[in-house]
PDB file of C-alpha atoms and ligand atoms in Angstrom:
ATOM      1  CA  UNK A 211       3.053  -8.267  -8.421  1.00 63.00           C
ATOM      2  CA  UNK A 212       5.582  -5.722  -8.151  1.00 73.00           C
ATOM      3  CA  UNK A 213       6.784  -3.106  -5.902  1.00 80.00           C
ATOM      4  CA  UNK A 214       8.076   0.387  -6.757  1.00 81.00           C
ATOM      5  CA  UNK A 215       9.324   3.284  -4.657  1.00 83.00           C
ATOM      6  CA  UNK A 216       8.129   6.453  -5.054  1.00 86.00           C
ATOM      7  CA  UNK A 217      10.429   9.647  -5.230  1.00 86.00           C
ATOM      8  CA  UNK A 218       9.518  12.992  -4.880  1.00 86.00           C
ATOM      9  CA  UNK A 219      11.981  15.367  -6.548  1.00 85.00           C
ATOM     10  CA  UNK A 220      12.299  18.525  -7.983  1.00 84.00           C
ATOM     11  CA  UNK A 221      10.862  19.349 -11.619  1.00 78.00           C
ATOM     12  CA  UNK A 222      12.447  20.456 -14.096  1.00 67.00           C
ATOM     13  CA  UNK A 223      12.381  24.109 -14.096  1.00 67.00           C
ATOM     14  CA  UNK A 224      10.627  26.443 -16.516  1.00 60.00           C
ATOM     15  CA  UNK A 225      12.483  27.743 -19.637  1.00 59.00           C
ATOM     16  CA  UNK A 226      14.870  24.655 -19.251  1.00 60.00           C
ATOM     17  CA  UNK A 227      15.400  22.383 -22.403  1.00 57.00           C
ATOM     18  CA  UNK A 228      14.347  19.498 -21.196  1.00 60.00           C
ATOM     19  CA  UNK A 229      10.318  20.887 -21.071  1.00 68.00           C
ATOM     20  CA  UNK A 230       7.580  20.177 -18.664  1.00 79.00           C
ATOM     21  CA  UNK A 231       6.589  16.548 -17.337  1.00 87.00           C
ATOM     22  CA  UNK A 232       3.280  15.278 -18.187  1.00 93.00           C
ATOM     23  CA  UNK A 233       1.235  13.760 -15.029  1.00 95.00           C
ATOM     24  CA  UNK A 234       0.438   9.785 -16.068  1.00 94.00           C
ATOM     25  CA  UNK A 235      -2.544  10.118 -13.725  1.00 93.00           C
ATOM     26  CA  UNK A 236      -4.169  13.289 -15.319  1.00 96.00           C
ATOM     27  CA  UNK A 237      -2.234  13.797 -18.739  1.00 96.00           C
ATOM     28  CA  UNK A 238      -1.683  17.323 -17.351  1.00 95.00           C
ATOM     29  CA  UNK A 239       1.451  19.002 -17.398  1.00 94.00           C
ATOM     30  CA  UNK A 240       3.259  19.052 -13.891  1.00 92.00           C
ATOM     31  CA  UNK A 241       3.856  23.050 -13.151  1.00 91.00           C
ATOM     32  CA  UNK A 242       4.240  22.355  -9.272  1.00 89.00           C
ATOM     33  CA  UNK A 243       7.646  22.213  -7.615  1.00 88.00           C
ATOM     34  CA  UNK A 244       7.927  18.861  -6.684  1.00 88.00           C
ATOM     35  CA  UNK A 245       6.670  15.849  -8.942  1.00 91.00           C
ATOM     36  CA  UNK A 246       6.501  11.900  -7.757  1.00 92.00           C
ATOM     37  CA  UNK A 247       8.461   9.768  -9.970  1.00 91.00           C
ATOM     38  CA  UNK A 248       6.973   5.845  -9.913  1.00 90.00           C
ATOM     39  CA  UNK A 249       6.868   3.294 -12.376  1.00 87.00           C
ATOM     40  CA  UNK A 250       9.181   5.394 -14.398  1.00 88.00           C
ATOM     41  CA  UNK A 251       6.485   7.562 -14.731  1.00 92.00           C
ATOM     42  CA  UNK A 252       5.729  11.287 -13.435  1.00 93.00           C
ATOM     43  CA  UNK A 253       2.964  12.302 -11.371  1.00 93.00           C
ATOM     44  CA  UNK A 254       1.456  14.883  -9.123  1.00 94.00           C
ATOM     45  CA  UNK A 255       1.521  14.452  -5.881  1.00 92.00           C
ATOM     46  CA  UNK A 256      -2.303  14.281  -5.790  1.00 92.00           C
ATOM     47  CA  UNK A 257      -2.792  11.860  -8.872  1.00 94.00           C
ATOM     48  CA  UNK A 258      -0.486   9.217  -7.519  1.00 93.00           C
ATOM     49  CA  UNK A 259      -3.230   7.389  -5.488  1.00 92.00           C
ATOM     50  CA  UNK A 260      -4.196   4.302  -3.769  1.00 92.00           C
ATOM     51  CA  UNK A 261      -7.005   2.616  -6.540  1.00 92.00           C
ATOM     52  CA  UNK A 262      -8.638   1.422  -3.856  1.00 90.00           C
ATOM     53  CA  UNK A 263      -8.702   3.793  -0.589  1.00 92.00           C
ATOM     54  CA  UNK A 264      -7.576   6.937  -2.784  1.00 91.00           C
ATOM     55  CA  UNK A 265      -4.632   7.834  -0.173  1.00 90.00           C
ATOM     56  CA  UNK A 266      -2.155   9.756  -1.583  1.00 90.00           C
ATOM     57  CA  UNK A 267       0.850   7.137  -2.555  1.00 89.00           C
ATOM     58  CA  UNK A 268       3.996   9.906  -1.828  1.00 83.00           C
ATOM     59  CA  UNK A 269       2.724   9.998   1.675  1.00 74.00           C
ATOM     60  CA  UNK A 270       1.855   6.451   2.644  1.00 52.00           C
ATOM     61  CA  UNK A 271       5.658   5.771   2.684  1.00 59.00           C
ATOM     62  CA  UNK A 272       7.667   5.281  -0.271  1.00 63.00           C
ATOM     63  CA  UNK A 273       6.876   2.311  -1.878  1.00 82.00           C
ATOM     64  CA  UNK A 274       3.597   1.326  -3.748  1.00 89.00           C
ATOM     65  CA  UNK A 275       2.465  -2.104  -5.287  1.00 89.00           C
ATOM     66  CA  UNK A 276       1.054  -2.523  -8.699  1.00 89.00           C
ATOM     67  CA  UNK A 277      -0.810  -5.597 -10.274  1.00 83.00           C
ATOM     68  CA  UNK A 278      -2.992  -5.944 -13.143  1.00 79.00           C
ATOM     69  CA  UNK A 279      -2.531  -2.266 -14.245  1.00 81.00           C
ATOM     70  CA  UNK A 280      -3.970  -1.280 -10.592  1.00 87.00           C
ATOM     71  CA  UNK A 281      -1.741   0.840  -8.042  1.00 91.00           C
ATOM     72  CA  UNK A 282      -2.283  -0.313  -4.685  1.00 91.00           C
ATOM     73  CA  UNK A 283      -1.250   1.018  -1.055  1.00 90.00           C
ATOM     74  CA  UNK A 284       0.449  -1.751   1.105  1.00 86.00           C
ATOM     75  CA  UNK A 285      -2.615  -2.302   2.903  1.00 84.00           C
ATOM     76  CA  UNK A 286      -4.386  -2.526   0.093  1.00 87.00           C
ATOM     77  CA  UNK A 287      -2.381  -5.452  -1.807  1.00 86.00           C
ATOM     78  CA  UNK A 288      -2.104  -6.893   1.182  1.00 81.00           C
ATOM     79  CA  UNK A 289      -5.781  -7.001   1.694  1.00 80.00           C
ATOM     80  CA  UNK A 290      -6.715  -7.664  -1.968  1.00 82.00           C
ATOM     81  CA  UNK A 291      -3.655 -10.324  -3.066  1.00 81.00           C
ATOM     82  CA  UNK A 292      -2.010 -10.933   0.253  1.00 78.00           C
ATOM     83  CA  UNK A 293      -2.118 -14.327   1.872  1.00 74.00           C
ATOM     84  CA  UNK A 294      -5.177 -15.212   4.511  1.00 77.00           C
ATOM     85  CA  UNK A 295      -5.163 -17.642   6.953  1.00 84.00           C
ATOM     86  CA  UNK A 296      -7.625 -19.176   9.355  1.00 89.00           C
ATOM     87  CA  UNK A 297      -8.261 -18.290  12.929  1.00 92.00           C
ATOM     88  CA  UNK A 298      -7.470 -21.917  14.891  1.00 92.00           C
ATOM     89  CA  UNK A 299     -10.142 -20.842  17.532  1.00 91.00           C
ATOM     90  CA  UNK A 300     -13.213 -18.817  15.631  1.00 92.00           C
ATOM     91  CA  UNK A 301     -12.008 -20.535  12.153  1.00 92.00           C
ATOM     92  CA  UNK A 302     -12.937 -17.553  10.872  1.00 91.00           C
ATOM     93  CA  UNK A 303     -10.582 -16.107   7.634  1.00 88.00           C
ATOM     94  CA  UNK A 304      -7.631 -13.304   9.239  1.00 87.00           C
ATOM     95  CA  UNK A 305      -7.397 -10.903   6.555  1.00 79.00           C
ATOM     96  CA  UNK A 306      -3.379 -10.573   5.751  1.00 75.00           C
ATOM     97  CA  UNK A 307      -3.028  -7.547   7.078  1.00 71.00           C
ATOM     98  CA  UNK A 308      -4.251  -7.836  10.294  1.00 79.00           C
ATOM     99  CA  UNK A 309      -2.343  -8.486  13.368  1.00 80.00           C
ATOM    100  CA  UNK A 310      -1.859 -12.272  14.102  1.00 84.00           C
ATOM    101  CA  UNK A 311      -0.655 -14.326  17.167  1.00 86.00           C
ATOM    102  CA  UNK A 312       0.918 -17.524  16.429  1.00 86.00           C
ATOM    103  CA  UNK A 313       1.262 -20.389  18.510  1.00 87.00           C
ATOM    104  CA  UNK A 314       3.493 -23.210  17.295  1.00 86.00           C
ATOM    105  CA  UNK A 315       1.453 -23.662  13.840  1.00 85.00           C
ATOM    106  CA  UNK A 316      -1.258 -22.313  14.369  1.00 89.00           C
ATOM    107  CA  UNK A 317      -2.521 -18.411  14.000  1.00 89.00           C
ATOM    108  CA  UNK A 318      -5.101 -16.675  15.744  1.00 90.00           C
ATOM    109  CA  UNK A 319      -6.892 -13.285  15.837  1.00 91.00           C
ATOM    110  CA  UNK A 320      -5.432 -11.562  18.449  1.00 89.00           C
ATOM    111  CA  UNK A 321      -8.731 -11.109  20.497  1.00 88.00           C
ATOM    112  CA  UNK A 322      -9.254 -15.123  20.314  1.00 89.00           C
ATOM    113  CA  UNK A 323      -6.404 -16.206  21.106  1.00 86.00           C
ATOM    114  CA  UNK A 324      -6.491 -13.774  24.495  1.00 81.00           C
ATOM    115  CA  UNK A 325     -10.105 -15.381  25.560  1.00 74.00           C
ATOM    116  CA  UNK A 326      -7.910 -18.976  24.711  1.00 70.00           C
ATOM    117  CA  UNK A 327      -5.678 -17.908  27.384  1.00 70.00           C
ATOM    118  CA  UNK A 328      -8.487 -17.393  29.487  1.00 74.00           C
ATOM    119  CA  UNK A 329     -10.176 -20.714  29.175  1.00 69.00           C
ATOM    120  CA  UNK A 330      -7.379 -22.003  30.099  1.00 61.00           C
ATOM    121  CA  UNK A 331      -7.225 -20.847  33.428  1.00 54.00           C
TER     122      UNK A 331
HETATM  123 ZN1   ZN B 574      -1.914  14.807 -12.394  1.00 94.54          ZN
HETATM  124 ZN1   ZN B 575      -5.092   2.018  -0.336  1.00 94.54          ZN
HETATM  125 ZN1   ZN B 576     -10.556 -15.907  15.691  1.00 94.54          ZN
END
């Protein structure tokens, strides 16, 4: 996988020599103001989505993650490609981008590991 951060900057303005950007998302030319440049590429700031939950990209923060030709919020990858683990009390899977305790080597949901605490009393 990789990660690449998004820039917004200015485009290039009209009547100069170096002629309009094309959006890689749409194919259209970019007349707006601003443009998003990722993956050495130029977008608008509306076609430079999330595949997945369709967030815009230059908002989320300024980094995106790409695999397999697919562009991918944090929370996305994380959720798609990121690592899981296994909840020591429910056994159930903790997606990776959920909040984990960890006690020595173990990890637990955050809500089982509180009832743990609990049952221990
Ligand atoms: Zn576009
Ligand atoms: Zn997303
Ligand atoms: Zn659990």
């Amino acid at each position: 996988m990789m990660t690449m951060d998004v820039s917004k900057s200015e485009a290039a303005k009209p009547g100069s020599n170096t002629g309009q950007q094309e959006c890689a998302g749409c194919c259209k030319p970019i007349t707006e103001r601003f443009l998003l440049k990722a993956l050495d590429l130029y977008w608008h700031e509306d076609c430079l989505k999330c595949g997945c939950c369709d967030c815009r990209l230059g908002e989320v923060g300024s980094t995106l993650y790409t695999k397999a030709n697919l562009i991918l919020c944090k929370r996305d990858y994380l959720r798609l490609f990121g690592n899981t683990g296994y909840c020591a009390a429910c056994t159930k899977v903790i997606p990776a981008f959920e909040m984990v305790m960890r006690a020595r080597n173990n990890v637990y949901h955050l809500e089982c590991f509180a009832c743990q605490q609990c049952n221990h009393r």
